[in-house]
XYZ file of N, CA and C in Angstrom:
852
model
N 103.247 96.332 103.245
C 104.021 94.834 104.633
C 102.221 94.538 104.535
N 103.022 93.356 105.558
C 101.668 92.976 105.876
C 100.682 92.805 106.479
N 99.737 93.220 107.269
C 99.210 93.426 107.937
C 99.939 92.481 109.857
N 100.047 92.805 110.640
C 100.309 92.236 111.862
C 99.342 91.901 112.306
N 99.633 89.940 112.925
C 97.956 90.096 113.518
C 98.327 88.983 114.993
N 97.238 89.412 115.906
C 96.723 89.019 116.985
C 97.394 88.273 117.303
N 98.167 87.424 118.495
C 97.936 86.821 118.917
C 96.571 85.050 118.878
N 96.837 84.184 118.502
C 95.357 83.545 118.547
C 94.637 83.187 119.504
N 95.265 83.688 121.022
C 94.842 83.741 122.265
C 93.993 84.807 122.699
N 94.292 86.025 122.458
C 93.489 87.709 122.240
C 92.825 87.215 121.326
N 92.200 86.999 120.118
C 91.413 86.791 118.909
C 90.099 85.580 120.279
N 90.775 84.876 120.594
C 89.616 83.303 120.607
C 88.365 84.198 122.475
N 89.963 85.395 123.282
C 89.563 85.968 124.253
C 88.227 86.456 123.544
N 88.813 87.732 122.756
C 87.797 88.621 122.887
C 86.455 87.753 122.065
N 86.315 86.612 121.179
C 85.822 86.513 120.603
C 84.458 85.689 121.888
N 84.744 85.121 123.189
C 83.941 84.658 123.859
C 83.650 85.455 124.873
N 84.749 86.558 124.632
C 84.273 87.879 126.274
C 82.435 87.626 125.753
N 81.977 87.763 127.183
C 80.295 87.871 127.043
C 79.324 86.617 126.563
N 79.920 86.274 126.373
C 79.319 85.024 125.419
C 79.557 83.935 126.640
N 78.007 82.812 126.564
C 78.518 81.215 127.025
C 79.160 80.094 125.342
N 79.188 80.836 124.745
C 80.124 79.647 123.114
C 81.330 80.069 124.463
N 81.753 78.461 123.782
C 83.272 78.567 124.499
C 83.795 77.597 122.822
N 85.422 78.120 122.983
C 86.056 77.995 121.440
C 86.739 77.769 121.948
N 87.447 76.086 120.975
C 88.949 75.336 121.849
C 89.264 74.714 120.018
N 90.479 74.990 120.045
C 91.212 74.206 118.863
C 92.108 73.109 119.205
N 91.327 71.938 119.062
C 92.085 70.806 118.958
C 93.054 70.690 118.044
N 94.474 70.439 118.660
C 95.913 70.444 117.729
C 95.976 68.550 117.576
N 95.929 68.507 116.463
C 96.363 66.955 116.096
C 97.569 67.119 115.596
N 98.781 68.188 114.816
C 100.099 68.108 114.380
C 100.467 68.471 114.490
N 100.803 69.568 115.819
C 101.879 70.496 116.296
C 102.678 71.845 115.713
N 100.691 71.919 115.078
C 100.578 73.616 114.932
C 100.325 74.508 116.125
N 100.104 74.711 117.137
C 100.118 75.569 118.252
C 101.021 74.970 118.864
N 102.467 75.173 118.382
C 103.405 75.136 119.349
C 104.480 76.309 118.530
N 103.808 77.246 117.392
C 104.174 78.369 117.143
C 103.738 79.581 118.649
N 104.570 80.208 118.823
C 104.609 81.315 119.712
C 102.799 82.065 119.202
N 103.182 82.133 118.272
C 102.161 82.937 117.913
C 100.194 82.308 117.878
N 100.878 81.036 117.750
C 99.466 80.247 117.521
C 99.573 79.231 118.712
N 100.201 79.634 120.150
C 100.461 78.854 121.462
C 98.924 79.345 121.987
N 98.547 78.076 122.950
C 97.156 78.763 123.560
C 96.972 77.893 125.213
N 96.621 78.179 125.715
C 96.337 77.751 127.271
C 96.233 77.180 126.859
N 95.865 75.562 128.387
C 94.599 74.646 127.618
C 93.849 74.629 128.339
N 92.671 76.145 128.376
C 91.719 76.119 127.949
C 90.948 76.652 126.928
N 91.881 76.356 126.436
C 91.721 77.176 124.690
C 91.915 76.147 124.062
N 92.156 74.987 124.471
C 93.247 73.426 124.278
C 91.877 72.480 124.488
N 90.689 72.802 125.217
C 89.343 71.535 125.192
C 88.985 72.405 125.530
N 87.353 71.238 126.128
C 86.254 72.472 126.275
C 86.588 72.227 128.285
N 86.421 73.429 128.006
C 86.925 73.943 129.826
C 85.421 74.379 130.144
N 84.560 73.602 129.795
C 83.545 74.646 131.123
C 83.273 73.644 132.462
N 82.037 74.558 132.830
C 81.128 73.697 134.087
C 80.280 72.490 133.537
N 79.391 72.534 132.974
C 78.556 71.632 131.496
C 79.691 70.559 131.427
N 80.359 70.375 131.127
C 81.498 69.456 130.384
C 82.200 68.760 131.640
N 82.874 69.471 132.704
C 82.742 68.573 133.605
C 82.149 67.860 134.720
N 80.736 68.434 134.699
C 79.725 67.973 135.432
C 79.465 66.098 134.626
N 79.632 66.492 133.002
C 79.144 65.290 132.323
C 80.158 64.302 132.672
N 81.474 65.239 132.897
C 82.249 64.013 133.592
C 82.793 63.090 134.535
N 81.748 63.849 134.698
C 81.403 63.639 136.314
C 81.464 62.262 137.894
N 81.655 61.186 136.744
C 81.485 58.964 136.289
C 82.290 58.721 135.953
N 83.215 57.736 136.064
C 84.149 56.572 135.356
C 83.583 56.387 133.452
N 82.208 56.418 133.412
C 81.529 55.911 132.078
C 81.067 57.778 131.771
N 80.994 58.040 132.804
C 80.415 59.416 131.762
C 82.050 60.504 131.381
N 82.836 60.227 132.002
C 84.495 60.305 131.669
C 84.956 60.010 130.381
N 84.094 58.520 130.032
C 84.636 57.567 129.145
C 83.682 58.220 128.094
N 82.548 58.093 128.403
C 80.869 58.399 127.436
C 81.858 59.693 126.539
N 81.869 60.525 126.839
C 82.194 62.404 126.732
C 84.505 61.579 125.983
N 84.860 60.873 126.349
C 86.071 61.287 125.729
C 85.506 60.410 123.708
N 84.994 59.552 124.272
C 84.710 58.528 122.809
C 83.827 60.005 122.080
N 83.278 60.140 121.888
C 82.402 61.507 121.734
C 83.403 62.820 121.105
N 84.040 62.769 121.601
C 85.505 63.717 120.907
C 86.286 62.958 119.929
N 86.342 61.832 120.200
C 87.467 61.242 119.609
C 87.117 61.243 118.625
N 85.355 60.478 118.172
C 84.661 60.137 116.848
C 84.342 61.693 116.154
N 84.133 63.348 117.025
C 84.789 64.179 116.009
C 85.912 64.296 115.364
N 86.602 63.669 116.120
C 87.669 64.376 115.423
C 88.219 63.610 114.608
N 88.082 62.006 114.528
C 87.671 61.693 113.128
C 86.734 61.732 112.380
N 85.717 62.727 112.582
C 84.565 62.475 110.823
C 85.347 64.314 110.712
N 86.545 64.763 111.298
C 86.397 65.971 111.372
C 88.005 65.662 110.082
N 89.031 64.754 110.439
C 89.887 64.272 109.850
C 89.272 63.538 108.221
N 88.443 62.819 107.921
C 87.864 62.031 107.006
C 87.097 63.210 105.881
N 86.006 63.455 106.722
C 85.476 64.737 105.925
C 85.710 65.994 105.534
N 87.147 66.607 106.679
C 87.656 67.885 105.466
C 86.929 69.213 105.700
N 85.529 68.381 106.497
C 84.735 70.191 106.058
C 83.665 70.312 107.011
N 82.859 71.783 107.623
C 82.705 72.021 108.823
C 81.340 71.114 108.641
N 81.102 70.721 110.072
C 80.005 70.306 110.662
C 79.732 70.355 111.739
N 77.793 70.443 112.351
C 77.765 70.255 113.707
C 76.830 69.365 113.704
N 76.198 69.832 115.246
C 75.631 69.100 115.605
C 75.319 68.542 117.615
N 74.613 67.960 117.616
C 74.990 67.175 119.511
C 75.206 66.870 119.716
N 76.504 66.723 121.092
C 77.328 65.994 121.104
C 76.998 64.577 121.776
N 77.369 63.746 122.744
C 76.697 62.376 123.390
C 75.330 63.093 124.150
N 75.620 64.339 125.103
C 74.784 65.066 126.164
C 74.201 66.054 125.221
N 73.958 65.319 124.126
C 72.625 66.635 124.133
C 73.451 68.475 123.426
N 74.396 69.098 123.139
C 74.940 69.973 123.567
C 75.655 70.460 122.306
N 75.082 71.154 121.607
C 75.089 71.927 120.338
C 76.835 71.876 119.927
N 77.422 71.761 118.827
C 78.783 72.299 118.731
C 78.735 72.196 117.238
N 79.561 72.743 116.759
C 80.333 73.547 115.819
C 82.080 73.384 115.307
N 82.405 72.129 114.665
C 83.547 71.629 113.647
C 84.290 72.074 112.893
N 84.676 72.233 112.752
C 85.443 73.108 111.421
C 87.561 72.683 111.205
N 86.559 71.811 110.144
C 88.809 71.128 110.620
C 89.629 72.649 109.659
N 90.988 73.449 110.200
C 91.760 73.218 109.669
C 92.893 73.040 108.448
N 93.038 73.210 107.643
C 93.782 72.244 106.471
C 95.373 73.146 106.512
N 96.107 72.294 105.980
C 97.009 73.635 106.000
C 98.096 72.369 105.432
N 98.739 73.215 104.316
C 99.688 72.248 103.669
C 99.061 70.712 103.191
N 97.993 70.414 103.088
C 97.138 69.534 102.773
C 96.233 68.645 103.046
N 96.970 68.994 104.698
C 96.332 67.863 105.902
C 95.372 68.677 107.120
N 95.047 68.088 107.837
C 94.369 68.647 109.279
C 95.544 68.997 110.190
N 95.533 70.068 110.125
C 96.427 70.289 111.117
C 95.864 70.379 112.922
N 94.518 71.061 112.602
C 93.589 71.234 113.920
C 92.023 71.161 114.028
N 91.225 71.165 114.663
C 90.223 71.485 114.562
C 89.392 72.400 115.519
N 88.725 73.605 114.951
C 88.228 74.781 115.934
C 86.756 73.904 116.021
N 86.462 74.328 117.904
C 85.756 73.519 118.136
C 84.443 74.873 118.456
N 83.091 74.852 118.586
C 82.483 76.067 119.069
C 81.377 75.445 119.608
N 81.633 75.101 121.336
C 80.199 74.655 122.746
C 79.921 75.294 122.858
N 79.167 74.826 124.244
C 78.277 75.359 124.935
C 77.446 75.799 124.156
N 76.606 75.294 123.502
C 75.501 76.118 122.535
C 74.032 74.925 122.745
N 73.017 75.083 122.722
C 72.370 74.994 122.543
C 70.936 75.657 121.468
N 70.760 74.660 120.582
C 69.878 74.898 119.733
C 68.616 74.167 119.337
N 68.236 73.218 120.535
C 66.610 73.057 120.470
C 66.618 72.249 121.891
N 66.332 72.727 122.792
C 66.002 72.373 124.228
C 65.499 71.201 124.405
N 63.673 70.551 123.334
C 64.001 69.656 123.491
C 64.781 68.242 123.294
N 65.107 68.464 121.988
C 65.954 67.324 121.964
C 66.946 67.350 123.207
N 67.934 68.656 122.890
C 68.661 68.715 124.066
C 68.653 67.552 125.856
N 67.582 67.792 126.024
C 66.780 67.514 127.068
C 67.195 65.896 127.688
N 66.491 65.039 125.793
C 66.535 63.768 125.720
C 67.448 63.176 125.547
N 68.628 63.516 124.476
C 69.656 62.883 124.688
C 70.323 63.173 126.195
N 70.752 64.916 126.985
C 70.925 64.210 128.236
C 70.122 63.553 129.341
N 69.029 63.083 129.602
C 68.723 61.995 130.382
C 69.177 60.839 129.778
N 69.212 60.380 129.125
C 69.458 59.538 128.449
C 70.906 59.331 128.841
N 71.630 59.702 128.347
C 73.149 60.095 128.364
C 73.501 59.645 130.034
N 72.542 60.411 131.045
C 72.789 60.274 132.253
C 71.743 59.019 133.110
N 71.519 58.695 132.264
C 70.885 57.658 132.329
C 72.115 55.483 132.273
N 72.672 56.073 131.599
C 73.552 55.423 130.737
C 74.882 55.403 132.253
N 75.098 57.013 132.320
C 76.964 57.131 133.466
C 76.558 56.863 134.177
N 75.101 57.572 134.906
C 75.247 57.479 135.747
C 75.651 59.002 136.385
N 76.029 59.947 135.589
C 75.606 61.099 135.733
C 74.803 62.109 136.332
N 74.888 62.533 137.726
C 73.712 63.619 138.316
C 73.164 64.511 136.700
N 71.776 63.916 137.000
C 70.623 64.517 135.401
C 70.420 66.025 136.485
N 69.785 66.112 137.274
C 69.716 67.471 137.971
C 70.792 68.260 137.712
N 71.998 68.262 138.257
C 73.651 68.873 137.708
C 73.408 69.057 136.238
N 73.310 68.540 135.343
C 73.431 68.732 134.237
C 72.343 69.876 133.465
N 70.849 69.344 134.550
C 69.739 70.607 133.760
C 70.449 71.855 134.179
N 70.702 71.945 135.897
C 71.250 73.125 136.116
C 72.573 73.630 135.402
N 73.601 72.856 134.902
C 74.748 73.535 134.243
C 73.855 74.089 132.538
N 73.199 73.067 132.510
C 72.294 73.404 130.971
C 71.834 75.401 130.700
N 71.363 75.514 132.044
C 71.109 76.837 132.143
C 71.760 77.945 131.916
N 73.021 77.350 131.387
C 73.867 78.012 131.013
C 74.694 78.170 130.245
N 73.851 77.503 129.086
C 74.203 77.289 128.020
C 73.893 78.296 127.013
N 74.306 79.080 125.599
C 74.367 80.503 124.364
C 73.177 79.686 124.036
N 72.031 79.756 123.736
C 70.950 79.232 123.017
C 71.396 79.910 121.186
N 71.163 79.452 120.544
C 71.288 79.562 119.318
C 70.607 79.857 118.865
N 70.447 81.163 118.194
C 69.197 82.013 117.677
C 69.553 82.277 116.270
N 71.227 82.549 115.401
C 71.264 82.727 113.836
C 72.390 81.494 114.131
N 72.303 80.510 113.493
C 73.363 79.556 113.380
C 74.488 80.350 112.698
N 73.846 80.318 111.529
C 75.261 80.632 110.099
C 75.725 81.891 111.136
N 76.057 82.771 111.909
C 76.852 83.367 112.730
C 77.731 82.753 113.580
N 77.532 81.943 114.168
C 78.240 80.786 114.661
C 79.363 80.058 114.081
N 78.230 79.663 112.798
C 79.487 78.812 111.144
C 80.108 79.636 111.433
N 80.474 80.825 111.016
C 81.284 82.092 110.383
C 81.908 81.980 111.660
N 81.468 82.295 113.054
C 83.076 82.664 113.550
C 83.865 81.044 113.182
N 83.339 80.115 113.358
C 84.382 78.746 113.019
C 84.671 79.052 111.786
N 84.271 79.349 110.897
C 85.895 79.810 109.887
C 86.412 81.147 109.921
N 85.965 82.024 110.665
C 86.956 83.053 110.641
C 87.956 82.705 111.458
N 87.951 81.715 112.566
C 88.536 81.749 113.288
C 89.693 80.769 113.096
N 89.285 80.038 111.862
C 89.897 78.812 111.060
C 91.036 79.498 109.773
N 89.963 80.482 109.789
C 91.312 81.449 108.097
C 92.284 81.903 108.555
N 92.301 82.488 110.425
C 93.460 83.804 110.663
C 94.369 82.422 111.070
N 93.458 81.115 111.747
C 95.078 80.177 112.531
C 95.643 80.681 111.089
N 95.461 79.787 109.737
C 95.592 79.828 108.667
C 96.891 80.488 108.147
N 96.333 81.864 108.726
C 97.058 83.073 108.154
C 98.603 83.188 109.225
N 97.889 83.369 110.710
C 98.621 82.957 111.294
C 100.025 82.545 111.216
N 99.515 80.875 110.541
C 100.490 79.675 109.827
C 101.609 80.954 108.705
N 100.833 81.059 108.325
C 101.461 81.710 106.860
C 102.967 82.928 107.381
N 102.009 83.780 108.600
C 103.366 85.123 108.976
C 104.246 84.551 109.418
N 104.011 83.803 110.700
C 104.577 83.391 111.387
C 106.273 82.647 111.036
N 107.082 82.478 111.849
C 108.276 82.351 111.708
C 108.346 81.041 112.114
N 109.104 79.863 111.329
C 109.593 78.722 111.725
C 109.498 79.029 113.259
N 108.840 77.910 114.122
C 109.638 77.615 115.294
C 110.830 76.937 115.199
N 111.995 77.052 116.537
C 113.029 76.454 115.768
C 112.965 75.151 116.331
N 113.924 74.308 116.007
C 113.244 72.679 116.584
C 113.863 72.327 118.182
N 112.779 72.137 117.936
C 112.426 71.700 119.380
C 112.624 69.855 119.321
N 113.800 69.748 120.967
C 113.971 68.514 120.817
C 112.691 67.790 121.401
N 111.104 68.514 121.920
C 110.818 67.333 122.570
C 109.143 67.536 121.672
N 109.245 65.789 121.624
C 107.671 66.131 120.473
C 106.369 66.635 121.303
N 105.936 67.422 119.974
C 104.482 68.250 120.601
C 103.598 67.714 121.237
N 103.245 66.179 120.826
C 102.626 65.020 121.631
C 102.377 65.215 122.504
N 104.015 64.944 122.861
C 103.797 64.459 124.228
C 103.544 65.477 125.248
N 104.228 66.665 124.883
C 103.208 68.238 125.716
C 102.462 67.907 125.359
N 101.090 68.141 124.662
C 100.113 67.225 125.115
C 99.488 66.416 125.731
N 99.727 65.010 125.402
C 99.676 63.922 126.692
C 99.749 64.427 128.237
N 100.826 65.076 128.015
C 100.770 65.666 129.616
C 100.326 66.527 130.065
N 99.440 67.237 129.188
C 98.417 68.267 130.057
C 97.510 67.953 130.302
N 97.115 66.986 129.201
C 96.002 66.200 129.100
C 95.935 65.035 130.691
N 96.859 64.754 130.963
C 97.435 64.042 132.417
C 96.656 64.797 133.575
N 97.878 66.074 133.609
C 97.251 67.240 134.381
C 95.614 67.365 134.476
N 95.506 67.634 133.630
C 94.045 68.072 133.854
C 93.357 66.894 134.311
N 93.546 65.962 133.471
C 92.461 64.748 133.632
C 92.891 63.311 134.881
N 93.690 63.819 135.633
C 94.608 62.816 136.166
C 93.161 62.108 137.454
N 92.370 62.656 137.359
C 91.423 61.482 138.856
C 90.867 60.962 138.212
N 90.812 60.985 136.789
C 89.812 60.001 135.904
C 90.771 59.078 135.878
N 89.645 57.863 135.227
C 90.031 56.956 134.409
C 90.919 56.829 133.376
N 91.593 56.800 133.146
C 92.521 58.059 131.519
C 94.016 56.891 130.820
N 93.987 56.116 130.048
C 95.187 55.336 129.392
C 95.820 56.600 128.887
N 96.929 55.194 128.728
C 97.646 56.629 127.585
C 97.024 55.987 126.104
N 96.932 55.499 125.724
C 95.530 54.292 124.118
C 94.540 55.743 124.102
N 94.238 55.956 125.119
C 92.765 56.765 124.645
C 93.680 58.325 124.610
N 94.479 59.069 125.256
C 94.927 60.376 125.024
C 95.604 60.484 123.731
N 96.266 59.540 123.563
C 96.492 59.123 122.090
C 96.045 59.167 120.801
N 94.550 58.608 121.096
C 93.905 58.543 120.204
C 93.132 59.712 119.701
N 93.525 60.535 120.927
C 92.765 62.067 120.175
C 93.407 63.305 119.905
N 95.217 62.876 120.015
C 95.838 63.413 118.904
C 95.781 62.679 118.079
N 96.079 61.232 117.491
C 96.192 61.037 116.148
C 97.194 60.721 115.905
N 97.988 59.826 117.498
C 99.466 59.102 117.803
C 98.814 57.946 117.649
N 99.862 57.222 116.844
C 99.591 55.547 117.048
C 99.819 55.773 118.931
N 98.797 55.046 119.419
C 99.799 54.613 121.190
C 100.771 53.841 121.666
N 101.819 52.824 120.629
C 102.888 52.089 120.825
C 103.898 53.919 120.906
N 103.678 53.933 119.406
C 105.120 55.292 119.357
C 104.323 56.495 120.617
N 103.638 56.924 120.954
C 103.624 57.698 121.849
C 104.261 57.277 123.372
N 103.389 56.058 123.482
C 104.622 55.326 124.573
C 105.920 55.435 124.996
N 106.796 55.206 123.827
C 107.987 55.455 123.471
C 108.376 56.983 123.754
N 107.564 57.904 122.969
C 108.373 59.036 123.121
C 107.938 59.413 124.332
N 107.056 59.318 125.206
C 106.417 59.746 126.468
C 107.347 59.542 127.269
N 108.064 58.198 126.843
C 109.489 57.775 128.389
C 110.514 58.688 128.019
N 111.284 58.335 126.133
C 111.952 58.399 126.484
C 112.410 60.812 126.635
N 110.875 61.211 126.242
C 111.152 62.544 126.548
C 111.194 62.692 127.898
N 110.061 62.320 129.315
C 109.785 62.183 130.188
C 110.612 61.300 131.372
N 111.255 59.967 130.778
C 111.854 59.209 131.711
C 110.750 58.414 132.361
N 109.757 58.281 132.372
C 109.219 57.686 132.930
C 108.115 57.342 131.961
N 107.193 56.096 132.296
C 105.735 55.477 131.175
C 105.047 56.752 131.535
N 104.081 56.679 131.189
C 103.007 57.513 131.185
C 102.189 56.971 132.442
N 101.763 55.589 132.501
C 101.377 55.367 134.117
C 101.791 55.366 135.505
N 103.085 56.128 134.731
C 104.045 55.636 136.234
C 103.994 57.683 136.432
N 104.235 58.221 135.567
C 103.895 59.666 135.652
C 102.269 60.575 136.061
N 101.018 59.432 135.769
C 99.815 59.722 136.247
C 99.876 59.200 138.013
N 100.741 58.319 137.698
C 100.614 58.013 139.279
C 101.615 58.535 139.888
N 102.297 58.973 139.861
C 103.734 59.848 140.169
C 102.226 61.907 140.857
N 101.507 62.164 139.897
C 100.937 63.215 139.686
C 99.433 63.381 140.751
N 99.126 61.457 140.629
C 98.178 61.725 141.974
C 98.374 61.118 143.155
N 100.205 61.128 143.585
C 100.144 60.749 145.214
C 100.589 62.246 145.191
N 100.879 63.293 144.722
C 101.546 64.105 144.866
C 99.950 64.920 145.458
N 99.199 65.387 144.818
C 97.711 65.350 144.511
C 97.090 64.699 146.359
N 97.261 63.478 146.340
C 96.807 62.750 147.826
C 97.817 63.231 148.920
N 98.919 63.045 148.879
C 99.733 63.728 149.856
C 99.250 65.314 150.051
N 98.968 66.084 149.531
C 98.749 66.964 150.342
C 97.503 66.911 150.384
N 96.406 66.761 149.949
C 94.795 66.570 151.318
C 95.340 65.119 152.354
N 96.310 65.114 152.627
C 96.344 64.156 153.874
C 96.508 65.007 154.254
N 96.776 66.522 154.400
C 97.244 66.760 155.721
C 96.436 68.283 155.806
N 95.343 68.319 154.310
C 95.100 69.428 153.949
C 93.366 69.045 154.564
N 93.235 68.217 154.439
C 91.616 67.267 154.725
C 91.850 66.570 156.328
N 91.849 66.599 157.270
C 92.271 65.719 158.048
C 90.743 65.230 158.442
N 89.502 65.502 157.539
C 88.518 64.627 157.784
C 87.881 64.019 156.846
N 88.564 63.987 156.281
C 88.622 62.830 154.788
C 89.813 61.132 155.895
N 88.965 59.951 155.706
C 90.166 58.880 155.709
C 90.279 58.817 154.516
N 92.207 57.437 154.691
C 92.692 57.817 154.225
C 92.083 56.900 152.605
N 91.349 56.221 153.134
C 90.433 55.103 151.692
C 89.589 55.978 150.617
N 88.926 57.219 151.469
C 88.636 58.253 150.838
C 89.580 58.782 149.297
N 90.501 59.884 150.070
C 91.402 60.258 149.946
C 91.955 59.794 148.384
N 92.334 58.121 148.452
C 92.835 57.324 147.980
C 91.436 56.882 146.723
N 90.682 57.216 146.989
C 89.374 56.207 145.566
C 89.244 58.377 144.933
N 89.252 58.889 145.606
C 89.064 60.309 145.518
C 90.237 61.217 144.174
N 90.927 60.664 144.773
C 92.679 61.013 143.342
C 93.012 60.223 142.635
N 92.016 59.022 142.163
C 92.233 57.589 141.151
C 92.591 56.685 141.175
N 92.785 56.261 142.481
C 93.132 54.902 142.590
C 92.255 53.793 143.109
N 92.698 52.264 142.264
C 91.037 51.821 142.885
C 91.306 51.041 143.573
N 92.313 50.818 144.944
C 92.370 50.114 146.226
C 93.069 51.170 146.669
N 93.145 51.010 148.082
C 93.358 51.678 149.104
C 94.840 51.338 149.401
N 94.552 49.393 149.186
C 95.859 48.490 149.256
C 96.830 49.027 147.832
N 96.529 48.910 147.023
C 97.379 50.216 146.097
C 98.113 50.666 146.038
N 96.662 52.444 146.431
C 97.774 53.492 146.954
C 98.544 53.337 148.099
N 98.631 52.244 149.330
C 99.238 52.451 149.891
C 100.602 52.236 149.831
N 100.695 50.889 148.695
C 101.645 50.883 147.925
C 102.580 51.692 147.627
N 101.952 52.496 146.614
C 102.773 53.081 146.009
C 103.190 53.768 147.008
N 102.528 54.904 147.595
C 102.699 55.927 148.608
C 104.093 55.204 149.076
N 104.022 54.415 150.033
C 105.192 53.854 150.921
C 106.529 54.396 149.779
N 106.421 53.807 148.902
C 107.656 53.474 147.769
C 107.725 54.920 147.451
N 106.972 55.915 147.219
C 107.696 57.013 147.019
C 108.195 57.844 148.182
N 106.952 57.788 148.765
C 107.597 58.863 150.598
C 108.153 58.213 151.409
N 108.635 57.051 151.448
C 109.154 56.333 152.144
C 109.109 56.069 153.600
N 106.915 56.081 154.212
C 105.833 56.420 154.820
C 104.717 56.160 154.408
N 103.956 54.929 155.775
C 103.132 54.796 155.025
C 102.077 56.508 155.149
N 100.491 56.770 154.045
C 99.589 57.247 154.490
C 98.905 58.202 155.838
N 99.208 57.350 156.839
C 99.089 57.368 157.983
C 100.447 57.873 158.730
N 101.652 58.069 158.291
C 102.071 58.491 158.890
C 102.520 60.277 158.594
N 102.767 59.506 157.117
C 102.787 61.218 156.300
C 101.952 62.049 156.860
N 100.760 61.343 156.992
C 99.864 62.950 157.840
C 100.050 63.567 159.419
N 100.387 62.538 159.539
C 100.629 62.638 161.222
C 102.123 63.977 161.840
N 103.137 63.918 160.350
C 104.031 64.070 160.822
C 103.817 66.368 160.865
N 103.978 66.962 161.853
C 104.327 68.195 161.519
C 104.146 68.756 160.277
């Protein structure tokens, strides 16, 4: 009888416990839709304080997004383990996972520090371009895990990749779902990144889905466009903050919630809630 394996989430939790290292699995095929392979969002993207700080400006966010897209493209193209610094100098290991002859997902180990001098040089260069606080990133860099034995991290990446393949073979096929896996992935992406200047095209490319096809799928399954869904998220958060943060004016909240102008925010808010932001705030 085949050995029963633990869910992937439990393996990643165990590997990361007590370490500064972070592991995530980037799905580009829907393989993580299987119950045994399902992961919370914190293991589907690099959810670390360093990454959050690096995305602290619109340009910083797009810089990180471009770096991740290039890494995904390389994994698809080369189908072999590779490693190196990200655009902000943090060391990462990437291991493509092939299932049935194609790359189904990519295992990333990040939040690592291999070469402090090179890391600092890349970080300072990136901050000068993006406007992200170099001082804040220097403080966050202290939390990175020093790499003393690179082969150990390469072995961890291979281990997780092999475990994913084993779980896939052992898991019973998930029942046919009416929803496309990529729509849920893009929806979660919006839920986390709603404050940023994000576009459907960027999200679709992260998951190797044609943007036009992704747009049709999203509208079909969610009943609205990606842009409409994103604005609804932002309006909901803005409405909460209008009453929770009376010390902030409407302009500050509009900009904090990702709206380019207060005029645009006011128009959408009135359409959504039937009253202006000021009137909404004054209600008990």
